[in-house]
Every structure is written in C-alpha cells, then in structure tokens.
Amino acid sequence: MRDSVEVKARTGGAELERVVYTAERIAERVAEMGREIVDAYPEDEEILVLGLLKGSFIFLADLVREIARPVTIDFLVASSYGAGTVTSGEVHLLYDPDAVLEGRHVILVEDIVDSGTTMNRLIPMMEDRNPRSLEVCTLLHKHIATDLVREPRWVGFDAPREFLIGYGLDHSENFRNLPFIGSLKAPE
Ligand code: IMP
Ligand code: MG
C-alpha cells in the first residue's frame, strides 16, 4: 500500500510530504488503547462511545472492536472547518445524538485535537447532560491548545504540527480512505 502508485490511486495524484503513521503502527496503538479503556472501567458497566464525525469514523470502528466490554455507539456531527486547513473558531452541531447520556459512562472519540476549539465547545454541552463519567479519547493530539477544558484521557499519538490526512482525516473531504496517516505537502 505504501507503494506510490497505489497511494496515487487514492489521492488523485496529490503528493504527500511523508507517511507519519503506518497502518501497522496505528493498528498496534489502537489495540493498546482498547485495552487501556477496558482497564479503566468496572467489568460489568456499559460504555457509550460517542464518535465525532466525520474524522473519527475509521478510528472508532477499529477502536470499538478492541474494547472487550458492552458498548453502545452513537455519533455527533460538529463542523468547525470550511475548505481550509485553519480552524474558523466556530463549532456547529449538525447532528445531535438520540442517545441518553444521563447516568452513563461516555467516551467522546475524536480524530485529532488541534486548536481545542471543538473539544472546548463540546465538553460543556455533554456535561450538561449529566453523564456518570465523561472522558475524551483522541487518536492524535497536536498539543497546541493551552486552554483545554479537559485533557483527553487517552491519546493515540502526540502528533507533529503538520496537516495530517488519512485514516479518516481529510483535507476538503479528500484522503479519508488512506489506510495510513500522512502529511500533506504545503502548496507552493
Ligand atoms: P480543533 O477544534 O482545532 O481542535 O480541531 C478539531 C478538528 O479539526 C478535528 O476533529 C479535525 O476534523 C480537524 N483537524 C484539525 N487538525 C487537522 C489535521 O491536521 N488534519 C485534518 N483535520 C484536522
Ligand atoms: Mg475534518
């Protein structure tokens, strides 16, 4: 898959700067995270996994299969980015889950924490619904945000401050289907 011809078939010819995390490395880390999550909750207690679409869809699909616990799954759609690579600062909730959060162990699953704006807006909204516990699990953390209302409890990788794509992460809705995570070449 890292063969450049196959990559080009999925990027429409756009060039990557480099592969940052291979599919194998991601799979290993996601399996570990599943075990860390299992260890954090009492054996018989159900977990509600709330995925933030769209970026988390592949991570979440892999992660929940590594959680050996009763799990229910729902999604939130929040949008903060337009077509660009820089956050607009606004977070719109486009889809709000039917799932009841009250009294439940909730894990909010993010693809990447960048400026922290999305998390900082969502956490208070979710807290208002009185979950029994609320934790954040993110695949990537750029450690740029200095004012996070809550540090993610589980972080897959401390990510470089580059624009990352693949494994669910997009640029203008492209590249989500790359099985690895790469960084995009900055436009000349
Ligand atoms: P934040 O609100 O700035 O923390 O950004 C969170 C959202 O922005 C993530 O859920 C992603 O969808 C998107 N995002 C931030 N950085 C990147 C990146 O490097 N690649 C792709 N999407 C990103
Ligand atoms: Mg995105």
mmCIF file with all atom_site columns, N, CA and C in Angstrom, residues 83-112:
data_model
loop_
_atom_site.group_PDB
_atom_site.id
_atom_site.type_symbol
_atom_site.label_atom_id
_atom_site.label_alt_id
_atom_site.label_comp_id
_atom_site.label_asym_id
_atom_site.label_entity_id
_atom_site.label_seq_id
_atom_site.pdbx_PDB_ins_code
_atom_site.Cartn_x
_atom_site.Cartn_y
_atom_site.Cartn_z
_atom_site.occupancy
_atom_site.B_iso_or_equiv
_atom_site.pdbx_formal_charge
_atom_site.auth_seq_id
_atom_site.auth_comp_id
_atom_site.auth_asym_id
_atom_site.auth_atom_id
_atom_site.pdbx_PDB_model_num
ATOM 1  N N  . ALA A 1 83  ? -13.294 24.802 3.941  1.00 0.00 ? 83  ALA A N  1
ATOM 2  C CA . ALA A 1 83  ? -12.453 24.066 2.997  1.00 0.00 ? 83  ALA A CA 1
ATOM 3  C C  . ALA A 1 83  ? -10.976 24.203 3.354  1.00 0.00 ? 83  ALA A C  1
ATOM 4  N N  . GLY A 1 84  ? -10.643 25.101 4.262  1.00 0.00 ? 84  GLY A N  1
ATOM 5  C CA . GLY A 1 84  ? -9.239  25.399 4.523  1.00 0.00 ? 84  GLY A CA 1
ATOM 6  C C  . GLY A 1 84  ? -8.596  24.471 5.530  1.00 0.00 ? 84  GLY A C  1
ATOM 7  N N  . THR A 1 85  ? -7.382  24.770 5.884  1.00 0.00 ? 85  THR A N  1
ATOM 8  C CA . THR A 1 85  ? -6.656  23.956 6.854  1.00 0.00 ? 85  THR A CA 1
ATOM 9  C C  . THR A 1 85  ? -6.545  24.688 8.190  1.00 0.00 ? 85  THR A C  1
ATOM 10 N N  . VAL A 1 86  ? -7.158  25.865 8.281  1.00 0.00 ? 86  VAL A N  1
ATOM 11 C CA . VAL A 1 86  ? -7.077  26.641 9.515  1.00 0.00 ? 86  VAL A CA 1
ATOM 12 C C  . VAL A 1 86  ? -8.470  26.726 10.126 1.00 0.00 ? 86  VAL A C  1
ATOM 13 N N  . THR A 1 87  ? -8.549  26.525 11.437 1.00 0.00 ? 87  THR A N  1
ATOM 14 C CA . THR A 1 87  ? -9.859  26.499 12.089 1.00 0.00 ? 87  THR A CA 1
ATOM 15 C C  . THR A 1 87  ? -10.533 27.868 12.040 1.00 0.00 ? 87  THR A C  1
ATOM 16 N N  . SER A 1 88  ? -11.871 27.827 11.878 1.00 0.00 ? 88  SER A N  1
ATOM 17 C CA . SER A 1 88  ? -12.622 29.075 11.815 1.00 0.00 ? 88  SER A CA 1
ATOM 18 C C  . SER A 1 88  ? -13.022 29.547 13.214 1.00 0.00 ? 88  SER A C  1
ATOM 19 N N  . GLY A 1 89  ? -12.883 28.651 14.203 1.00 0.00 ? 89  GLY A N  1
ATOM 20 C CA . GLY A 1 89  ? -13.203 29.038 15.574 1.00 0.00 ? 89  GLY A CA 1
ATOM 21 C C  . GLY A 1 89  ? -14.647 28.775 15.963 1.00 0.00 ? 89  GLY A C  1
ATOM 22 N N  . GLU A 1 90  ? -15.504 28.543 14.971 1.00 0.00 ? 90  GLU A N  1
ATOM 23 C CA . GLU A 1 90  ? -16.904 28.266 15.282 1.00 0.00 ? 90  GLU A CA 1
ATOM 24 C C  . GLU A 1 90  ? -17.166 26.770 15.244 1.00 0.00 ? 90  GLU A C  1
ATOM 25 N N  . VAL A 1 91  ? -18.005 26.315 16.161 1.00 0.00 ? 91  VAL A N  1
ATOM 26 C CA . VAL A 1 91  ? -18.373 24.908 16.164 1.00 0.00 ? 91  VAL A CA 1
ATOM 27 C C  . VAL A 1 91  ? -19.885 24.800 16.032 1.00 0.00 ? 91  VAL A C  1
ATOM 28 N N  . HIS A 1 92  ? -20.328 24.168 14.971 1.00 0.00 ? 92  HIS A N  1
ATOM 29 C CA . HIS A 1 92  ? -21.759 23.950 14.782 1.00 0.00 ? 92  HIS A CA 1
ATOM 30 C C  . HIS A 1 92  ? -22.072 22.489 15.033 1.00 0.00 ? 92  HIS A C  1
ATOM 31 N N  . LEU A 1 93  ? -23.142 22.251 15.786 1.00 0.00 ? 93  LEU A N  1
ATOM 32 C CA . LEU A 1 93  ? -23.578 20.877 15.988 1.00 0.00 ? 93  LEU A CA 1
ATOM 33 C C  . LEU A 1 93  ? -24.624 20.569 14.921 1.00 0.00 ? 93  LEU A C  1
ATOM 34 N N  . LEU A 1 94  ? -24.232 19.760 13.953 1.00 0.00 ? 94  LEU A N  1
ATOM 35 C CA . LEU A 1 94  ? -25.133 19.478 12.829 1.00 0.00 ? 94  LEU A CA 1
ATOM 36 C C  . LEU A 1 94  ? -25.994 18.263 13.101 1.00 0.00 ? 94  LEU A C  1
ATOM 37 N N  . TYR A 1 95  ? -25.512 17.364 13.955 1.00 0.00 ? 95  TYR A N  1
ATOM 38 C CA . TYR A 1 95  ? -26.297 16.204 14.352 1.00 0.00 ? 95  TYR A CA 1
ATOM 39 C C  . TYR A 1 95  ? -26.045 15.952 15.817 1.00 0.00 ? 95  TYR A C  1
ATOM 40 N N  . ASP A 1 96  ? -27.109 15.756 16.537 1.00 0.00 ? 96  ASP A N  1
ATOM 41 C CA . ASP A 1 96  ? -27.041 15.615 17.986 1.00 0.00 ? 96  ASP A CA 1
ATOM 42 C C  . ASP A 1 96  ? -27.595 14.231 18.319 1.00 0.00 ? 96  ASP A C  1
ATOM 43 N N  . PRO A 1 97  ? -26.893 13.459 19.121 1.00 0.00 ? 97  PRO A N  1
ATOM 44 C CA . PRO A 1 97  ? -27.306 12.063 19.267 1.00 0.00 ? 97  PRO A CA 1
ATOM 45 C C  . PRO A 1 97  ? -28.601 11.897 20.042 1.00 0.00 ? 97  PRO A C  1
ATOM 46 N N  . ASP A 1 98  ? -29.322 10.863 19.654 1.00 0.00 ? 98  ASP A N  1
ATOM 47 C CA . ASP A 1 98  ? -30.545 10.499 20.365 1.00 0.00 ? 98  ASP A CA 1
ATOM 48 C C  . ASP A 1 98  ? -30.187 9.837  21.688 1.00 0.00 ? 98  ASP A C  1
ATOM 49 N N  . ALA A 1 99  ? -28.962 9.334  21.766 1.00 0.00 ? 99  ALA A N  1
ATOM 50 C CA . ALA A 1 99  ? -28.546 8.567  22.934 1.00 0.00 ? 99  ALA A CA 1
ATOM 51 C C  . ALA A 1 99  ? -28.662 9.403  24.210 1.00 0.00 ? 99  ALA A C  1
ATOM 52 N N  . VAL A 1 100 ? -29.149 8.770  25.251 1.00 0.00 ? 100 VAL A N  1
ATOM 53 C CA . VAL A 1 100 ? -29.247 9.431  26.550 1.00 0.00 ? 100 VAL A CA 1
ATOM 54 C C  . VAL A 1 100 ? -27.881 9.345  27.233 1.00 0.00 ? 100 VAL A C  1
ATOM 55 N N  . LEU A 1 101 ? -27.363 10.480 27.654 1.00 0.00 ? 101 LEU A N  1
ATOM 56 C CA . LEU A 1 101 ? -26.042 10.491 28.295 1.00 0.00 ? 101 LEU A CA 1
ATOM 57 C C  . LEU A 1 101 ? -26.154 10.372 29.819 1.00 0.00 ? 101 LEU A C  1
ATOM 58 N N  . GLU A 1 102 ? -27.306 10.776 30.319 1.00 0.00 ? 102 GLU A N  1
ATOM 59 C CA . GLU A 1 102 ? -27.502 10.839 31.771 1.00 0.00 ? 102 GLU A CA 1
ATOM 60 C C  . GLU A 1 102 ? -27.192 9.497  32.443 1.00 0.00 ? 102 GLU A C  1
ATOM 61 N N  . GLY A 1 103 ? -26.316 9.556  33.430 1.00 0.00 ? 103 GLY A N  1
ATOM 62 C CA . GLY A 1 103 ? -26.012 8.376  34.230 1.00 0.00 ? 103 GLY A CA 1
ATOM 63 C C  . GLY A 1 103 ? -25.127 7.346  33.547 1.00 0.00 ? 103 GLY A C  1
ATOM 64 N N  . ARG A 1 104 ? -24.566 7.704  32.387 1.00 0.00 ? 104 ARG A N  1
ATOM 65 C CA . ARG A 1 104 ? -23.780 6.696  31.661 1.00 0.00 ? 104 ARG A CA 1
ATOM 66 C C  . ARG A 1 104 ? -22.303 7.079  31.580 1.00 0.00 ? 104 ARG A C  1
ATOM 67 N N  . HIS A 1 105 ? -21.478 6.041  31.373 1.00 0.00 ? 105 HIS A N  1
ATOM 68 C CA . HIS A 1 105 ? -20.056 6.280  31.128 1.00 0.00 ? 105 HIS A CA 1
ATOM 69 C C  . HIS A 1 105 ? -19.895 6.628  29.644 1.00 0.00 ? 105 HIS A C  1
ATOM 70 N N  . VAL A 1 106 ? -19.500 7.850  29.379 1.00 0.00 ? 106 VAL A N  1
ATOM 71 C CA . VAL A 1 106 ? -19.414 8.315  27.993 1.00 0.00 ? 106 VAL A CA 1
ATOM 72 C C  . VAL A 1 106 ? -17.952 8.552  27.614 1.00 0.00 ? 106 VAL A C  1
ATOM 73 N N  . ILE A 1 107 ? -17.583 8.042  26.447 1.00 0.00 ? 107 ILE A N  1
ATOM 74 C CA . ILE A 1 107 ? -16.255 8.352  25.888 1.00 0.00 ? 107 ILE A CA 1
ATOM 75 C C  . ILE A 1 107 ? -16.476 9.092  24.573 1.00 0.00 ? 107 ILE A C  1
ATOM 76 N N  . LEU A 1 108 ? -15.996 10.309 24.516 1.00 0.00 ? 108 LEU A N  1
ATOM 77 C CA . LEU A 1 108 ? -16.081 11.104 23.297 1.00 0.00 ? 108 LEU A CA 1
ATOM 78 C C  . LEU A 1 108 ? -14.842 10.795 22.461 1.00 0.00 ? 108 LEU A C  1
ATOM 79 N N  . VAL A 1 109 ? -15.053 10.310 21.260 1.00 0.00 ? 109 VAL A N  1
ATOM 80 C CA . VAL A 1 109 ? -13.932 9.892  20.418 1.00 0.00 ? 109 VAL A CA 1
ATOM 81 C C  . VAL A 1 109 ? -13.686 10.906 19.308 1.00 0.00 ? 109 VAL A C  1
ATOM 82 N N  . GLU A 1 110 ? -12.476 11.439 19.301 1.00 0.00 ? 110 GLU A N  1
ATOM 83 C CA . GLU A 1 110 ? -12.051 12.461 18.344 1.00 0.00 ? 110 GLU A CA 1
ATOM 84 C C  . GLU A 1 110 ? -10.951 11.896 17.465 1.00 0.00 ? 110 GLU A C  1
ATOM 85 N N  . ASP A 1 111 ? -10.826 12.414 16.260 1.00 0.00 ? 111 ASP A N  1
ATOM 86 C CA . ASP A 1 111 ? -9.697  12.042 15.422 1.00 0.00 ? 111 ASP A CA 1
ATOM 87 C C  . ASP A 1 111 ? -8.442  12.796 15.861 1.00 0.00 ? 111 ASP A C  1
ATOM 88 N N  . ILE A 1 112 ? -8.593  14.104 16.055 1.00 0.00 ? 112 ILE A N  1
ATOM 89 C CA . ILE A 1 112 ? -7.406  14.912 16.362 1.00 0.00 ? 112 ILE A CA 1
ATOM 90 C C  . ILE A 1 112 ? -7.799  16.145 17.163 1.00 0.00 ? 112 ILE A C  1
#
